[in-house]
Amino acid sequence: MSSHINMFSVLVPGLSGLARSEELKTQGALRHLAMHGDSNLYLRSILYHVFDVAEKRRRFYAFLNSCYPGMEVEVAYDIDVDHFIEVYVSNKGNSIPIDLAATGVLQVIQIFAYACFFMPKVLVLDEPDAHLHADSQNKLFLALSELSKEGSTQIILATHSPHLMNLIENHDNCSLVWLDSGSRIENSSDKLTPLLTEIGALGFGKSLFEKTTKIILLTEDKDQFFIREYLESSGFKDNVAFLSYNGCENLAAARRLAVLLSDKIENVFIVIHRDRDFRTEGEVNFEKNRFNEWLEIENANSSIIYEIMTDYNDMEHYFCQSDHLSEVLSLSDEEASSIVIEAIKQKRHKLPIKIDRAREKIESQIYGSQRVKEKAICFGLPRNAPKRNKWLPQSGDENISFENCHGKVLMASVKNQLQLYGLSSETVNSKLYKRSKAIDRTDFFVFLKGLL
């Protein structure tokens, strides 16, 4: 199957740079070093032996020029005179020592030098896309495809590159395998890759495909700690899989992902979480209507895919309710209420800025687009956006109402007030996100638990 001369498999490790000088290693020494995974330290010697055989040299240039047309590699070494090997890389007449070449160029040269020198049955590449521009990744993939087509070498590569994954998925003779903690995810779908890439969630994990999973919650929050902690304290640790779509800008991708997941995974509900973000009740209902229209257009299963907005501004807002604080932190109603009031007071100058920015975005999305605006008017929304002072107190000296606070800002202030009150940060962080009647009765959590 293999021998010291014809090795069955060879690992091309990530390039860690070249030594400034290198003595020639024999072919036997290089094969021995390859067993230890550090023959990348002797790239000049490998190139010397590749160029010493005309057919290997021809193959090397065929692959290299498919990535970098016109590039040349010169190996200068006189076995009777020279102490060190000199290797130069030239492109369009400019020649430089190989150790000064761009890392991406070195990566490609190393891969093809390995393939042509060792000629293994299996070539294992560790993130060959590292340091390569997308255009160079295209060329590398084409060259690797040509190498594989020859029939003498199969290629196994590890990558985190979304671009390279898409190339692999769309190639008839390639297959993509998802791994999580060293285990293969058996039910993963190639079609998920572009969408997971778009929302920045390639490392989604195998929890989506666990048999105990009843709900896949696509949340716009990058930090899922709050809702995860709350549901786990409610006894649903293994029943909900979380996947962040990283902000409202990725909503369209999250919806497309929901359709794919509903087709791929049986007996689960797909719930898309959105923050209310200072929308009026009419605007919330308009968004619900737009989602229902989208379900019809996509012919998606409305009994499996749901989209729900938070009752308050965002997820953190739930945990700032005085009723919740009094229950989980053993405070009196008066103590909890005064803490929240003071927390709002301390942020009374910052909170209006958050309202202004959020409303500006909503107004642009609904009232700034003629097409969407016409739909909104037909739905029953006013022709013009409501004035922003609707969310502000009449006097600048007054507190903003709890309902009109920005949850993330308020949460930080509430935590600070709790510590000033005398509670340790350890106590606050360990208890603040636990289950409470105040949160249990909100529409968002009533809906989620109704699915479990």
C-alpha positions as a Python dict, from the first residue, in 0.01 Angstrom:
ca = {
    (1, 'M'): (0, 0, 0),
    (2, 'S'): (285, 239, 83),
    (3, 'S'): (659, 248, 133),
    (4, 'H'): (928, 496, 224),
    (5, 'I'): (960, 571, -148),
    (6, 'N'): (592, 586, -242),
    (7, 'M'): (403, 726, 53),
    (8, 'F'): (30, 656, 74),
    (9, 'S'): (-63, 986, 241),
    (10, 'V'): (111, 1314, 312),
    (11, 'L'): (-1, 1602, 531),
    (12, 'V'): (71, 1954, 411),
    (13, 'P'): (80, 2154, 735),
    (14, 'G'): (0, 2522, 759),
    (15, 'L'): (289, 2733, 639),
    (16, 'S'): (480, 2880, 932),
    (17, 'G'): (740, 3066, 728),
    (18, 'L'): (1074, 2974, 578),
    (19, 'A'): (1420, 2974, 727),
    (20, 'R'): (1650, 3242, 582),
    (21, 'S'): (1890, 2971, 470),
    (22, 'E'): (1863, 2598, 413),
    (23, 'E'): (2104, 2313, 353),
    (24, 'L'): (2009, 2046, 101),
    (25, 'K'): (1830, 1745, 246),
    (26, 'T'): (1834, 1409, 71),
    (27, 'Q'): (1510, 1257, -53),
    (28, 'G'): (1529, 996, 221),
    (29, 'A'): (1569, 1263, 488),
    (30, 'L'): (1274, 1461, 348),
    (31, 'R'): (1048, 1156, 352),
    (32, 'H'): (1147, 1092, 713),
    (33, 'L'): (1079, 1456, 805),
    (34, 'A'): (739, 1438, 636),
    (35, 'M'): (640, 1168, 885),
    (36, 'H'): (682, 1432, 1158),
    (37, 'G'): (481, 1696, 973),
    (38, 'D'): (763, 1950, 963),
    (39, 'S'): (898, 1913, 612),
    (40, 'N'): (754, 2257, 536),
    (41, 'L'): (1076, 2378, 699),
    (42, 'Y'): (1262, 2230, 402),
    (43, 'L'): (1065, 2364, 107),
    (44, 'R'): (1379, 2459, -87),
    (45, 'S'): (1507, 2100, -70),
    (46, 'I'): (1173, 1964, -190),
    (47, 'L'): (1175, 2209, -482),
    (48, 'Y'): (1533, 2107, -567),
    (49, 'H'): (1433, 1741, -598),
    (50, 'V'): (1114, 1827, -792),
    (51, 'F'): (1314, 2031, -1043),
    (52, 'D'): (1572, 1754, -1071),
    (53, 'V'): (1316, 1533, -1250),
    (54, 'A'): (1180, 1676, -1577),
    (55, 'E'): (830, 1523, -1547),
    (56, 'K'): (786, 1641, -1188),
    (57, 'R'): (903, 1988, -1288),
    (58, 'R'): (653, 1996, -1575),
    (59, 'R'): (366, 1895, -1346),
    (60, 'F'): (466, 2152, -1086),
    (61, 'Y'): (458, 2436, -1339),
    (62, 'A'): (128, 2318, -1483),
    (63, 'F'): (-34, 2346, -1140),
    (64, 'L'): (146, 2666, -1036),
    (65, 'N'): (62, 2852, -1356),
    (66, 'S'): (-304, 2758, -1326),
    (67, 'C'): (-301, 2971, -1008),
    (68, 'Y'): (-41, 3230, -1100),
    (69, 'P'): (7, 3251, -1480),
    (70, 'G'): (362, 3335, -1580),
    (71, 'M'): (513, 3281, -1237),
    (72, 'E'): (852, 3111, -1235),
    (73, 'V'): (1058, 2943, -965),
    (74, 'E'): (1437, 2921, -998),
    (75, 'V'): (1643, 2678, -791),
    (76, 'A'): (2013, 2764, -774),
    (77, 'Y'): (2239, 2502, -618),
    (78, 'D'): (2571, 2353, -722),
    (79, 'I'): (2625, 2036, -522),
    (80, 'D'): (3005, 2068, -558),
    (81, 'V'): (3029, 2433, -450),
    (82, 'D'): (2726, 2569, -263),
    (83, 'H'): (2654, 2537, 107),
    (84, 'F'): (2294, 2663, 95),
    (85, 'I'): (2016, 2630, -161),
    (86, 'E'): (1896, 2953, -321),
    (87, 'V'): (1540, 2968, -454),
    (88, 'Y'): (1388, 3269, -629),
    (89, 'V'): (1032, 3348, -731),
    (90, 'S'): (972, 3576, -1027),
    (91, 'N'): (662, 3722, -1183),
    (92, 'K'): (658, 3969, -1470),
    (93, 'G'): (1035, 4001, -1455),
    (94, 'N'): (1061, 4081, -1084),
    (95, 'S'): (1267, 3821, -897),
    (96, 'I'): (1283, 3791, -517),
    (97, 'P'): (1416, 3528, -273),
    (98, 'I'): (1144, 3277, -188),
    (99, 'D'): (1145, 3371, 181),
    (100, 'L'): (1030, 3722, 79),
    (101, 'A'): (738, 3598, -131),
    (102, 'A'): (382, 3664, -18),
    (103, 'T'): (247, 3404, 223),
    (104, 'G'): (-32, 3310, -17),
    (105, 'V'): (220, 3244, -295),
    (106, 'L'): (432, 3034, -60),
    (107, 'Q'): (124, 2836, 41),
    (108, 'V'): (46, 2745, -319),
    (109, 'I'): (408, 2663, -404),
    (110, 'Q'): (431, 2438, -98),
    (111, 'I'): (113, 2244, -183),
    (112, 'F'): (219, 2169, -539),
    (113, 'A'): (577, 2094, -440),
    (114, 'Y'): (446, 1833, -196),
    (115, 'A'): (211, 1685, -456),
    (116, 'C'): (485, 1655, -718),
    (117, 'F'): (763, 1535, -489),
    (118, 'F'): (581, 1278, -276),
    (119, 'M'): (312, 1186, -534),
    (120, 'P'): (91, 1041, -257),
    (121, 'K'): (-236, 855, -301),
    (122, 'V'): (-393, 1091, -45),
    (123, 'L'): (-287, 1453, -1),
    (124, 'V'): (-412, 1608, 324),
    (125, 'L'): (-425, 1988, 332),
    (126, 'D'): (-468, 2192, 649),
    (127, 'E'): (-655, 2512, 557),
    (128, 'P'): (-484, 2572, 221),
    (129, 'D'): (-701, 2882, 176),
    (130, 'A'): (-523, 3066, 458),
    (131, 'H'): (-377, 3399, 341),
    (132, 'L'): (-534, 3360, -5),
    (133, 'H'): (-762, 3619, -164),
    (134, 'A'): (-1094, 3482, -297),
    (135, 'D'): (-964, 3503, -654),
    (136, 'S'): (-656, 3301, -560),
    (137, 'Q'): (-879, 3050, -379),
    (138, 'N'): (-1065, 3000, -707),
    (139, 'K'): (-740, 2929, -887),
    (140, 'L'): (-616, 2699, -612),
    (141, 'F'): (-938, 2500, -625),
    (142, 'L'): (-912, 2461, -1003),
    (143, 'A'): (-552, 2344, -973),
    (144, 'L'): (-641, 2095, -699),
    (145, 'S'): (-926, 1971, -917),
    (146, 'E'): (-680, 1912, -1200),
    (147, 'L'): (-446, 1729, -961),
    (148, 'S'): (-731, 1507, -849),
    (149, 'K'): (-848, 1445, -1207),
    (150, 'E'): (-522, 1272, -1289),
    (151, 'G'): (-656, 985, -1080),
    (152, 'S'): (-339, 924, -883),
    (153, 'T'): (-416, 1154, -590),
    (154, 'Q'): (-720, 1211, -372),
    (155, 'I'): (-735, 1529, -167),
    (156, 'I'): (-870, 1579, 183),
    (157, 'L'): (-867, 1936, 306),
    (158, 'A'): (-979, 2115, 619),
    (159, 'T'): (-1117, 2464, 575),
    (160, 'H'): (-1317, 2739, 741),
    (161, 'S'): (-1337, 2939, 418),
    (162, 'P'): (-1699, 3004, 312),
    (163, 'H'): (-1578, 3075, -40),
    (164, 'L'): (-1393, 2745, -70),
    (165, 'M'): (-1690, 2558, 81),
    (166, 'N'): (-1919, 2698, -186),
    (167, 'L'): (-1677, 2588, -457),
    (168, 'I'): (-1666, 2237, -309),
    (169, 'E'): (-2045, 2214, -287),
    (170, 'N'): (-2091, 2306, -650),
    (171, 'H'): (-1837, 2055, -783),
    (172, 'D'): (-1966, 1716, -895),
    (173, 'N'): (-1663, 1520, -773),
    (174, 'C'): (-1633, 1683, -431),
    (175, 'S'): (-1817, 1626, -106),
    (176, 'L'): (-1842, 1842, 203),
    (177, 'V'): (-1837, 1690, 552),
    (178, 'W'): (-1934, 1894, 857),
    (179, 'L'): (-1751, 1822, 1181),
    (180, 'D'): (-1833, 1934, 1533),
    (181, 'S'): (-1585, 1853, 1812),
    (182, 'G'): (-1436, 1584, 1591),
    (183, 'S'): (-1767, 1413, 1514),
    (184, 'R'): (-1942, 1414, 1180),
    (185, 'I'): (-2279, 1587, 1166),
    (186, 'E'): (-2474, 1325, 975),
    (187, 'N'): (-2782, 1527, 882),
    (188, 'S'): (-2617, 1849, 772),
    (189, 'S'): (-2709, 1991, 434),
    (190, 'D'): (-2475, 2138, 175),
    (191, 'K'): (-2739, 2400, 96),
    (192, 'L'): (-2706, 2544, 446),
    (193, 'T'): (-2352, 2665, 390),
    (194, 'P'): (-2420, 2987, 195),
    (195, 'L'): (-2686, 3095, 444),
    (196, 'L'): (-2483, 3007, 750),
    (197, 'T'): (-2197, 3196, 590),
    (198, 'E'): (-2415, 3499, 525),
    (199, 'I'): (-2520, 3525, 889),
    (200, 'G'): (-2175, 3441, 1022),
    (201, 'A'): (-2276, 3113, 1183),
    (202, 'L'): (-2072, 2839, 1019),
    (203, 'G'): (-1987, 2689, 1357),
    (204, 'F'): (-2352, 2619, 1433),
    (205, 'G'): (-2285, 2287, 1604),
    (206, 'K'): (-2474, 1961, 1598),
    (207, 'S'): (-2741, 2064, 1851),
    (208, 'L'): (-2966, 2157, 1558),
    (209, 'F'): (-2985, 1790, 1466),
    (210, 'E'): (-3019, 1635, 1812),
    (211, 'K'): (-3330, 1421, 1862),
    (212, 'T'): (-3416, 1608, 2183),
    (213, 'T'): (-3432, 1942, 2001),
    (214, 'K'): (-3791, 2066, 1971),
    (215, 'I'): (-3726, 2430, 1880),
    (216, 'I'): (-3452, 2588, 1672),
    (217, 'L'): (-3442, 2949, 1782),
    (218, 'L'): (-3288, 3184, 1528),
    (219, 'T'): (-3208, 3492, 1734),
    (220, 'E'): (-3085, 3829, 1613),
    (221, 'D'): (-2876, 3864, 1929),
    (222, 'K'): (-2509, 3778, 1895),
    (223, 'D'): (-2505, 3702, 2267),
    (224, 'Q'): (-2769, 3436, 2340),
    (225, 'F'): (-2678, 3409, 2708),
    (226, 'F'): (-2993, 3575, 2846),
    (227, 'I'): (-3254, 3368, 2669),
    (228, 'R'): (-3045, 3051, 2687),
    (229, 'E'): (-2997, 3087, 3064),
    (230, 'Y'): (-3365, 3161, 3119),
    (231, 'L'): (-3493, 2864, 2919),
    (232, 'E'): (-3241, 2631, 3083),
    (233, 'S'): (-3357, 2744, 3427),
    (234, 'S'): (-3710, 2666, 3309),
    (235, 'G'): (-3613, 2304, 3239),
    (236, 'F'): (-3567, 2323, 2862),
    (237, 'K'): (-3189, 2287, 2840),
    (238, 'D'): (-3192, 2010, 2578),
    (239, 'N'): (-3505, 2112, 2391),
    (240, 'V'): (-3395, 2440, 2233),
    (241, 'A'): (-3107, 2487, 1988),
    (242, 'F'): (-2981, 2842, 1947),
    (243, 'L'): (-2843, 3000, 1633),
    (244, 'S'): (-2763, 3370, 1603),
    (245, 'Y'): (-2819, 3545, 1273),
    (246, 'N'): (-2619, 3842, 1402),
    (247, 'G'): (-2853, 4139, 1373),
    (248, 'C'): (-3162, 4255, 1192),
    (249, 'E'): (-2965, 4319, 872),
    (250, 'N'): (-2947, 3941, 823),
    (251, 'L'): (-3321, 3878, 861),
    (252, 'A'): (-3370, 3775, 497),
    (253, 'A'): (-3096, 3512, 527),
    (254, 'A'): (-3243, 3389, 856),
    (255, 'R'): (-3581, 3339, 688),
    (256, 'R'): (-3429, 3145, 400),
    (257, 'L'): (-3236, 2935, 650),
    (258, 'A'): (-3559, 2864, 839),
    (259, 'V'): (-3713, 2716, 523),
    (260, 'L'): (-3410, 2494, 461),
    (261, 'L'): (-3403, 2375, 821),
    (262, 'S'): (-3775, 2295, 815),
    (263, 'D'): (-3721, 2081, 505),
    (264, 'K'): (-3415, 1908, 646),
    (265, 'I'): (-3510, 1839, 1008),
    (266, 'E'): (-3827, 1662, 1117),
    (267, 'N'): (-4039, 1727, 1424),
    (268, 'V'): (-3899, 2068, 1514),
    (269, 'F'): (-4033, 2421, 1515),
    (270, 'I'): (-3825, 2702, 1368),
    (271, 'V'): (-3872, 3029, 1555),
    (272, 'I'): (-3717, 3355, 1434),
    (273, 'H'): (-3669, 3603, 1718),
    (274, 'R'): (-3675, 3975, 1642),
    (275, 'D'): (-3639, 4271, 1876),
    (276, 'R'): (-3929, 4516, 1884),
    (277, 'D'): (-3688, 4813, 1870),
    (278, 'F'): (-3935, 5094, 1948),
    (279, 'R'): (-4190, 4997, 1684),
    (280, 'T'): (-4548, 5109, 1732),
    (281, 'E'): (-4815, 4843, 1770),
    (282, 'G'): (-4923, 4913, 1413),
    (283, 'E'): (-4567, 4870, 1284),
    (284, 'V'): (-4532, 4542, 1474),
    (285, 'N'): (-4852, 4412, 1314),
    (286, 'F'): (-4733, 4533, 974),
    (287, 'E'): (-4413, 4329, 1016),
    (288, 'K'): (-4620, 4025, 1113),
    (289, 'N'): (-4827, 4071, 799),
    (290, 'R'): (-4515, 4098, 582),
    (291, 'F'): (-4385, 3775, 734),
    (292, 'N'): (-4712, 3595, 658),
    (293, 'E'): (-4697, 3721, 299),
    (294, 'W'): (-4342, 3590, 274),
    (295, 'L'): (-4452, 3248, 401),
    (296, 'E'): (-4712, 3231, 122),
    (297, 'I'): (-4468, 3341, -146),
    (298, 'E'): (-4210, 3084, -34),
    (299, 'N'): (-4479, 2819, 12),
    (300, 'A'): (-4327, 2766, 356),
    (301, 'N'): (-4497, 2565, 629),
    (302, 'S'): (-4666, 2818, 858),
    (303, 'S'): (-4731, 2549, 1120),
    (304, 'I'): (-4356, 2496, 1163),
    (305, 'I'): (-4193, 2834, 1095),
    (306, 'Y'): (-4275, 3128, 1320),
    (307, 'E'): (-4147, 3481, 1362),
    (308, 'I'): (-4203, 3660, 1691),
    (309, 'M'): (-4104, 3997, 1830),
    (310, 'T'): (-4016, 4069, 2189),
    (311, 'D'): (-4282, 4227, 2409),
    (312, 'Y'): (-4035, 4494, 2510),
    (313, 'N'): (-3758, 4667, 2319),
    (314, 'D'): (-3515, 4374, 2329),
    (315, 'M'): (-3433, 4057, 2520),
    (316, 'E'): (-3244, 4231, 2801),
    (317, 'H'): (-3549, 4447, 2871),
    (318, 'Y'): (-3738, 4149, 3018),
    (319, 'F'): (-3483, 4106, 3294),
    (320, 'C'): (-3511, 4469, 3406),
    (321, 'Q'): (-3875, 4442, 3517),
    (322, 'S'): (-3915, 4530, 3884),
    (323, 'D'): (-4146, 4229, 3937),
    (324, 'H'): (-3874, 4002, 3800),
    (325, 'L'): (-3602, 4163, 4013),
    (326, 'S'): (-3804, 4132, 4332),
    (327, 'E'): (-3870, 3762, 4271),
    (328, 'V'): (-3526, 3637, 4168),
    (329, 'L'): (-3323, 3863, 4399),
    (330, 'S'): (-3556, 3849, 4702),
    (331, 'L'): (-3622, 4224, 4704),
    (332, 'S'): (-3938, 4397, 4819),
    (333, 'D'): (-4159, 4549, 4549),
    (334, 'E'): (-4063, 4897, 4668),
    (335, 'E'): (-3690, 4818, 4662),
    (336, 'A'): (-3704, 4669, 4312),
    (337, 'S'): (-3913, 4957, 4180),
    (338, 'S'): (-3680, 5224, 4321),
    (339, 'I'): (-3376, 5046, 4175),
    (340, 'V'): (-3531, 5046, 3826),
    (341, 'I'): (-3637, 5411, 3854),
    (342, 'E'): (-3287, 5515, 3959),
    (343, 'A'): (-3131, 5304, 3683),
    (344, 'I'): (-3345, 5485, 3424),
    (345, 'K'): (-3262, 5821, 3579),
    (346, 'Q'): (-2889, 5754, 3550),
    (347, 'K'): (-2927, 5691, 3175),
    (348, 'R'): (-3187, 5962, 3098),
    (349, 'H'): (-2945, 6139, 2860),
    (350, 'K'): (-2831, 5825, 2676),
    (351, 'L'): (-3171, 5657, 2633),
    (352, 'P'): (-3318, 5926, 2399),
    (353, 'I'): (-3018, 5881, 2169),
    (354, 'K'): (-3097, 5509, 2139),
    (355, 'I'): (-3461, 5587, 2063),
    (356, 'D'): (-3359, 5838, 1797),
    (357, 'R'): (-3123, 5595, 1621),
    (358, 'A'): (-3368, 5305, 1629),
    (359, 'R'): (-3656, 5516, 1499),
    (360, 'E'): (-3437, 5657, 1223),
    (361, 'K'): (-3369, 5305, 1098),
    (362, 'I'): (-3735, 5198, 1121),
    (363, 'E'): (-3853, 5514, 945),
    (364, 'S'): (-3603, 5451, 665),
    (365, 'Q'): (-3717, 5090, 623),
    (366, 'I'): (-4092, 5157, 624),
    (367, 'Y'): (-4154, 5520, 533),
    (368, 'G'): (-3836, 5585, 336),
    (369, 'S'): (-3904, 5318, 74),
    (370, 'Q'): (-4190, 5410, -161),
    (371, 'R'): (-4273, 5046, -231),
    (372, 'V'): (-4286, 4950, 138),
    (373, 'K'): (-4461, 5274, 230),
    (374, 'E'): (-4746, 5205, -13),
    (375, 'K'): (-4790, 4860, 139),
    (376, 'A'): (-4784, 5011, 488),
    (377, 'I'): (-5053, 5267, 399),
    (378, 'C'): (-5273, 4994, 249),
    (379, 'F'): (-5224, 4797, 570),
    (380, 'G'): (-5344, 5094, 775),
    (381, 'L'): (-5029, 5272, 888),
    (382, 'P'): (-5021, 5653, 866),
    (383, 'R'): (-4865, 5817, 562),
    (384, 'N'): (-4592, 5970, 777),
    (385, 'A'): (-4393, 5821, 1064),
    (386, 'P'): (-4506, 5921, 1413),
    (387, 'K'): (-4303, 6195, 1575),
    (388, 'R'): (-4022, 6065, 1790),
    (389, 'N'): (-4130, 6265, 2094),
    (390, 'K'): (-4402, 6000, 2129),
    (391, 'W'): (-4137, 5789, 2309),
    (392, 'L'): (-4003, 6074, 2523),
    (393, 'P'): (-4133, 6243, 2839),
    (394, 'Q'): (-4276, 6594, 2810),
    (395, 'S'): (-3995, 6736, 3022),
    (396, 'G'): (-3626, 6662, 2994),
    (397, 'D'): (-3612, 6634, 3371),
    (398, 'E'): (-3856, 6343, 3376),
    (399, 'N'): (-3765, 5978, 3342),
    (400, 'I'): (-3842, 5790, 3022),
    (401, 'S'): (-4110, 5530, 3089),
    (402, 'F'): (-3989, 5175, 3150),
    (403, 'E'): (-4165, 5054, 2832),
    (404, 'N'): (-3973, 5305, 2619),
    (405, 'C'): (-3628, 5219, 2754),
    (406, 'H'): (-3352, 5053, 2556),
    (407, 'G'): (-3305, 4719, 2730),
    (408, 'K'): (-2931, 4678, 2676),
    (409, 'V'): (-2859, 5025, 2816),
    (410, 'L'): (-3102, 4979, 3103),
    (411, 'M'): (-2961, 4637, 3192),
    (412, 'A'): (-2612, 4778, 3252),
    (413, 'S'): (-2757, 5054, 3468),
    (414, 'V'): (-2977, 4814, 3667),
    (415, 'K'): (-2677, 4591, 3742),
    (416, 'N'): (-2484, 4892, 3864),
    (417, 'Q'): (-2771, 5001, 4091),
    (418, 'L'): (-2806, 4650, 4234),
    (419, 'Q'): (-2440, 4652, 4332),
    (420, 'L'): (-2476, 4999, 4486),
    (421, 'Y'): (-2770, 4860, 4679),
    (422, 'G'): (-2536, 4600, 4829),
    (423, 'L'): (-2570, 4291, 4611),
    (424, 'S'): (-2247, 4136, 4487),
    (425, 'S'): (-2186, 4102, 4115),
    (426, 'E'): (-2164, 3725, 4166),
    (427, 'T'): (-2514, 3717, 4321),
    (428, 'V'): (-2659, 3938, 4049),
    (429, 'N'): (-2506, 3741, 3761),
    (430, 'S'): (-2606, 3404, 3907),
    (431, 'K'): (-2970, 3495, 3975),
    (432, 'L'): (-3072, 3774, 3738),
    (433, 'Y'): (-3155, 3549, 3441),
    (434, 'K'): (-3343, 3281, 3630),
    (435, 'R'): (-3707, 3194, 3576),
    (436, 'S'): (-3975, 3425, 3717),
    (437, 'K'): (-4352, 3463, 3697),
    (438, 'A'): (-4306, 3813, 3554),
    (439, 'I'): (-4126, 3681, 3247),
    (440, 'D'): (-4325, 3357, 3223),
    (441, 'R'): (-4645, 3552, 3156),
    (442, 'T'): (-4506, 3764, 2870),
    (443, 'D'): (-4632, 3678, 2521),
    (444, 'F'): (-4287, 3587, 2388),
    (445, 'F'): (-4216, 3320, 2649),
    (446, 'V'): (-4576, 3197, 2665),
    (447, 'F'): (-4549, 3132, 2291),
    (448, 'L'): (-4214, 2950, 2315),
    (449, 'K'): (-4325, 2727, 2600),
    (450, 'G'): (-4646, 2651, 2416),
    (451, 'L'): (-4439, 2480, 2147),
    (452, 'L'): (-4248, 2260, 2394),
}
